[in-house]
Short mmCIF file of N, CA and C in Angstrom, two decimals:
data_model
loop_
_atom_site.label_atom_id
_atom_site.label_comp_id
_atom_site.label_asym_id
_atom_site.label_seq_id
_atom_site.Cartn_x
_atom_site.Cartn_y
_atom_site.Cartn_z
N MET M 300 10.25 -8.67 -5.63
CA MET M 300 8.99 -8.71 -6.34
C MET M 300 9.03 -7.67 -7.45
N ASN M 301 8.76 -8.12 -8.63
CA ASN M 301 8.81 -7.25 -9.79
C ASN M 301 7.45 -7.26 -10.48
N PRO M 302 6.76 -6.12 -10.54
CA PRO M 302 5.43 -6.11 -11.16
C PRO M 302 5.46 -6.45 -12.64
N LYS M 303 6.61 -6.31 -13.28
CA LYS M 303 6.73 -6.64 -14.71
C LYS M 303 6.95 -8.13 -14.93
N ASP M 304 7.32 -8.83 -13.87
CA ASP M 304 7.57 -10.27 -13.96
C ASP M 304 6.28 -11.01 -13.58
N LYS M 305 5.70 -11.69 -14.55
CA LYS M 305 4.43 -12.39 -14.32
C LYS M 305 4.56 -13.49 -13.28
N ASN M 306 5.77 -13.97 -13.04
CA ASN M 306 5.96 -15.05 -12.08
C ASN M 306 6.03 -14.56 -10.63
N SER M 307 6.16 -13.25 -10.41
CA SER M 307 6.30 -12.73 -9.05
C SER M 307 5.13 -13.13 -8.16
N SER M 308 3.92 -12.96 -8.65
CA SER M 308 2.76 -13.30 -7.83
C SER M 308 2.65 -14.81 -7.63
N ILE M 309 3.09 -15.58 -8.60
CA ILE M 309 3.08 -17.04 -8.46
C ILE M 309 4.08 -17.47 -7.39
N VAL M 310 5.26 -16.86 -7.39
CA VAL M 310 6.27 -17.18 -6.38
C VAL M 310 5.75 -16.83 -5.00
N LEU M 311 5.16 -15.65 -4.85
CA LEU M 311 4.63 -15.22 -3.56
C LEU M 311 3.52 -16.17 -3.09
N ALA M 312 2.61 -16.52 -3.96
CA ALA M 312 1.53 -17.44 -3.60
C ALA M 312 2.09 -18.80 -3.18
N SER M 313 3.11 -19.27 -3.87
CA SER M 313 3.74 -20.54 -3.53
C SER M 313 4.40 -20.49 -2.15
N VAL M 314 5.08 -19.38 -1.85
CA VAL M 314 5.72 -19.23 -0.54
C VAL M 314 4.66 -19.23 0.55
N ILE M 315 3.58 -18.49 0.34
CA ILE M 315 2.50 -18.42 1.34
C ILE M 315 1.89 -19.80 1.55
N ASP M 316 1.61 -20.52 0.47
CA ASP M 316 1.03 -21.86 0.59
C ASP M 316 1.93 -22.81 1.36
N ARG M 317 3.23 -22.72 1.13
CA ARG M 317 4.16 -23.63 1.82
C ARG M 317 4.39 -23.23 3.27
N ALA M 318 4.33 -21.94 3.56
CA ALA M 318 4.64 -21.46 4.91
C ALA M 318 3.45 -21.55 5.86
N LEU M 319 2.25 -21.47 5.34
CA LEU M 319 1.07 -21.39 6.20
C LEU M 319 0.11 -22.55 5.97
N GLN M 320 -0.60 -22.89 7.01
CA GLN M 320 -1.67 -23.88 6.91
C GLN M 320 -2.94 -23.16 6.45
N ASN M 321 -3.97 -23.92 6.12
CA ASN M 321 -5.23 -23.33 5.66
C ASN M 321 -5.88 -22.43 6.70
N ASP M 322 -5.71 -22.75 7.96
CA ASP M 322 -6.38 -22.00 9.03
C ASP M 322 -5.45 -20.98 9.68
N HIS M 323 -4.66 -20.27 8.87
CA HIS M 323 -3.71 -19.29 9.40
C HIS M 323 -4.42 -18.00 9.80
N SER M 324 -3.81 -17.29 10.71
CA SER M 324 -4.35 -16.01 11.15
C SER M 324 -3.86 -14.89 10.23
N ASN M 325 -4.51 -13.75 10.33
CA ASN M 325 -4.07 -12.58 9.56
C ASN M 325 -2.68 -12.15 9.98
N ALA M 326 -2.37 -12.29 11.27
CA ALA M 326 -1.04 -11.92 11.78
C ALA M 326 0.03 -12.81 11.17
N GLU M 327 -0.25 -14.10 11.04
CA GLU M 327 0.71 -15.02 10.42
C GLU M 327 0.94 -14.67 8.96
N LEU M 328 -0.13 -14.34 8.25
CA LEU M 328 0.00 -13.94 6.85
C LEU M 328 0.80 -12.65 6.74
N ALA M 329 0.54 -11.70 7.62
CA ALA M 329 1.29 -10.43 7.62
C ALA M 329 2.77 -10.68 7.86
N TYR M 330 3.10 -11.62 8.75
CA TYR M 330 4.49 -11.96 9.03
C TYR M 330 5.17 -12.54 7.79
N VAL M 331 4.51 -13.46 7.11
CA VAL M 331 5.08 -14.06 5.90
C VAL M 331 5.28 -12.99 4.82
N LEU M 332 4.32 -12.09 4.67
CA LEU M 332 4.46 -11.01 3.69
C LEU M 332 5.62 -10.09 4.04
N ALA M 333 5.81 -9.81 5.32
CA ALA M 333 6.92 -8.96 5.75
C ALA M 333 8.26 -9.63 5.42
N ILE M 334 8.36 -10.92 5.68
CA ILE M 334 9.58 -11.66 5.36
C ILE M 334 9.82 -11.66 3.85
N CYS M 335 8.77 -11.93 3.08
CA CYS M 335 8.91 -11.95 1.62
C CYS M 335 9.30 -10.58 1.08
N SER M 336 8.74 -9.52 1.66
CA SER M 336 9.06 -8.17 1.18
C SER M 336 10.52 -7.83 1.40
N THR M 337 11.14 -8.49 2.37
CA THR M 337 12.56 -8.27 2.64
C THR M 337 13.42 -9.17 1.77
N ILE M 338 13.12 -10.44 1.76
CA ILE M 338 13.97 -11.41 1.07
C ILE M 338 13.83 -11.34 -0.45
N LEU M 339 12.63 -11.10 -0.95
CA LEU M 339 12.40 -11.10 -2.40
C LEU M 339 12.55 -9.73 -3.04
N ASN M 340 12.98 -8.74 -2.28
CA ASN M 340 13.15 -7.40 -2.82
C ASN M 340 14.50 -7.30 -3.54
N PRO M 341 14.48 -7.12 -4.87
CA PRO M 341 15.73 -7.08 -5.62
C PRO M 341 16.57 -5.84 -5.35
N ASN M 342 16.02 -4.87 -4.64
CA ASN M 342 16.76 -3.64 -4.32
C ASN M 342 17.68 -3.81 -3.12
N HIS M 343 17.60 -4.93 -2.44
CA HIS M 343 18.44 -5.17 -1.27
C HIS M 343 19.77 -5.78 -1.69
N ASP M 344 20.86 -5.17 -1.25
CA ASP M 344 22.18 -5.73 -1.50
C ASP M 344 22.48 -6.87 -0.53
N GLU M 345 21.95 -6.75 0.66
CA GLU M 345 22.12 -7.81 1.66
C GLU M 345 20.80 -7.95 2.41
N ILE M 346 20.62 -9.10 3.03
CA ILE M 346 19.38 -9.37 3.75
C ILE M 346 19.66 -9.28 5.24
N ARG M 347 19.01 -8.31 5.87
CA ARG M 347 19.12 -8.14 7.32
C ARG M 347 17.71 -7.90 7.85
N CYS M 348 17.27 -8.74 8.73
CA CYS M 348 15.93 -8.63 9.29
C CYS M 348 16.01 -8.11 10.72
N LYS M 349 16.08 -6.81 10.87
CA LYS M 349 16.11 -6.22 12.21
C LYS M 349 14.71 -6.31 12.81
N LYS M 350 14.67 -6.59 14.09
CA LYS M 350 13.40 -6.81 14.78
C LYS M 350 12.46 -5.61 14.63
N ASN M 351 12.96 -4.39 14.86
CA ASN M 351 12.06 -3.24 14.81
C ASN M 351 11.56 -2.97 13.39
N ILE M 352 12.37 -3.23 12.38
CA ILE M 352 11.93 -3.05 10.99
C ILE M 352 10.87 -4.09 10.66
N MET M 353 11.09 -5.33 11.05
CA MET M 353 10.13 -6.39 10.76
C MET M 353 8.81 -6.13 11.47
N LYS M 354 8.85 -5.62 12.70
CA LYS M 354 7.61 -5.28 13.41
C LYS M 354 6.82 -4.24 12.64
N GLN M 355 7.52 -3.22 12.13
CA GLN M 355 6.84 -2.17 11.35
C GLN M 355 6.21 -2.75 10.09
N LYS M 356 6.93 -3.63 9.42
CA LYS M 356 6.40 -4.23 8.19
C LYS M 356 5.19 -5.12 8.49
N VAL M 357 5.28 -5.91 9.56
CA VAL M 357 4.15 -6.77 9.93
C VAL M 357 2.93 -5.91 10.23
N LYS M 358 3.12 -4.84 10.99
CA LYS M 358 1.99 -3.94 11.31
C LYS M 358 1.38 -3.36 10.05
N LYS M 359 2.23 -2.95 9.10
CA LYS M 359 1.73 -2.37 7.85
C LYS M 359 0.89 -3.39 7.08
N PHE M 360 1.42 -4.61 6.92
CA PHE M 360 0.69 -5.63 6.17
C PHE M 360 -0.57 -6.06 6.92
N LEU M 361 -0.50 -6.17 8.23
CA LEU M 361 -1.67 -6.57 9.01
C LEU M 361 -2.78 -5.52 8.88
N LYS M 362 -2.41 -4.26 8.90
CA LYS M 362 -3.40 -3.18 8.73
C LYS M 362 -4.07 -3.29 7.36
N LYS M 363 -3.28 -3.56 6.32
CA LYS M 363 -3.84 -3.69 4.98
C LYS M 363 -4.74 -4.92 4.86
N ILE M 364 -4.33 -6.02 5.49
CA ILE M 364 -5.14 -7.24 5.45
C ILE M 364 -6.46 -7.02 6.17
N ASN M 365 -6.40 -6.45 7.37
CA ASN M 365 -7.61 -6.25 8.18
C ASN M 365 -8.56 -5.23 7.55
N SER M 366 -8.02 -4.23 6.88
CA SER M 366 -8.88 -3.21 6.27
C SER M 366 -9.30 -3.60 4.85
N GLN M 367 -8.74 -4.69 4.36
CA GLN M 367 -9.03 -5.21 3.02
C GLN M 367 -8.83 -4.15 1.93
N THR M 368 -7.78 -3.34 2.09
CA THR M 368 -7.49 -2.31 1.09
C THR M 368 -6.68 -2.85 -0.07
N GLY M 369 -6.16 -4.02 0.06
CA GLY M 369 -5.36 -4.62 -1.00
C GLY M 369 -3.88 -4.32 -0.83
N ILE M 370 -3.07 -5.26 -1.23
CA ILE M 370 -1.63 -5.13 -1.12
C ILE M 370 -1.08 -4.96 -2.52
N ARG M 371 -0.23 -3.97 -2.70
CA ARG M 371 0.33 -3.64 -4.01
C ARG M 371 1.81 -4.01 -4.06
N TYR M 372 2.34 -4.10 -5.27
CA TYR M 372 3.77 -4.37 -5.42
C TYR M 372 4.60 -3.32 -4.72
N SER M 373 4.14 -2.08 -4.75
CA SER M 373 4.90 -1.00 -4.11
C SER M 373 5.06 -1.23 -2.61
N ASP M 374 4.15 -1.97 -1.99
CA ASP M 374 4.28 -2.29 -0.56
C ASP M 374 5.49 -3.18 -0.31
N PHE M 375 5.87 -3.97 -1.29
CA PHE M 375 7.02 -4.85 -1.15
C PHE M 375 8.33 -4.11 -1.41
N GLU M 376 8.25 -3.00 -2.10
CA GLU M 376 9.46 -2.26 -2.46
C GLU M 376 9.71 -1.08 -1.53
N ASP M 377 8.92 -0.92 -0.50
CA ASP M 377 9.07 0.20 0.43
C ASP M 377 10.34 0.03 1.24
N ASN M 378 11.32 0.90 1.02
CA ASN M 378 12.59 0.83 1.73
C ASN M 378 12.71 1.89 2.82
N SER M 379 11.62 2.57 3.14
CA SER M 379 11.68 3.64 4.13
C SER M 379 12.11 3.12 5.50
N TYR M 380 11.79 1.87 5.80
CA TYR M 380 12.18 1.29 7.09
C TYR M 380 13.70 1.23 7.21
N GLU M 381 14.35 0.81 6.13
CA GLU M 381 15.80 0.69 6.14
C GLU M 381 16.46 2.06 6.26
N LYS M 382 15.89 3.06 5.61
CA LYS M 382 16.44 4.41 5.69
C LYS M 382 16.35 4.95 7.11
N GLU M 383 15.19 4.72 7.76
CA GLU M 383 15.02 5.16 9.14
C GLU M 383 16.01 4.44 10.04
N GLU M 384 16.22 3.16 9.80
CA GLU M 384 17.12 2.36 10.62
C GLU M 384 18.55 2.86 10.48
N SER M 385 18.97 3.18 9.27
CA SER M 385 20.35 3.62 9.07
C SER M 385 20.59 4.98 9.73
N GLU M 386 19.55 5.79 9.85
CA GLU M 386 19.68 7.07 10.54
C GLU M 386 19.76 6.89 12.05
N ASN M 387 19.18 5.81 12.55
CA ASN M 387 19.16 5.53 13.99
C ASN M 387 20.01 4.31 14.31
N GLU M 388 21.16 4.20 13.77
CA GLU M 388 22.01 3.01 13.85
C GLU M 388 22.69 2.89 15.22
N THR M 389 21.93 3.03 16.30
CA THR M 389 22.51 2.96 17.64
C THR M 389 22.22 1.64 18.32
N GLU M 390 21.39 0.81 17.69
CA GLU M 390 21.01 -0.45 18.33
C GLU M 390 22.07 -1.52 18.12
N ASP M 391 22.03 -2.52 18.98
CA ASP M 391 22.96 -3.65 18.90
C ASP M 391 22.70 -4.49 17.66
N GLU M 392 23.73 -5.17 17.20
CA GLU M 392 23.56 -6.13 16.11
C GLU M 392 22.76 -7.34 16.58
N ASP M 393 22.62 -7.52 17.89
CA ASP M 393 21.84 -8.63 18.43
C ASP M 393 20.37 -8.50 18.06
N ASP M 394 19.98 -7.35 17.57
CA ASP M 394 18.59 -7.11 17.25
C ASP M 394 18.18 -7.77 15.94
N ASP M 395 19.14 -8.36 15.21
CA ASP M 395 18.79 -9.07 13.98
C ASP M 395 17.95 -10.28 14.33
N VAL M 396 16.97 -10.59 13.47
CA VAL M 396 16.08 -11.73 13.70
C VAL M 396 16.61 -12.93 12.95
#
């Protein structure tokens, strides 16, 4: 997601529309946003969706959705989860989602 690219929000809206039905829950929306923040992040050299990282991202997006504070581009570029994971690289590779 690139805030300078006018198509970024259009791409995200299109992904959400295709992935979710009209009567989706906030948790489902948070999950889709977590996946998009990983896959559409141009700062990632490779795509790895570790379960514990994805849980943290879903919780972050769900909190923002429920509190209606708004989601910013910087939320999609947050790489702190990956940094924490690389410091604690003791888990099995089976933890990939």
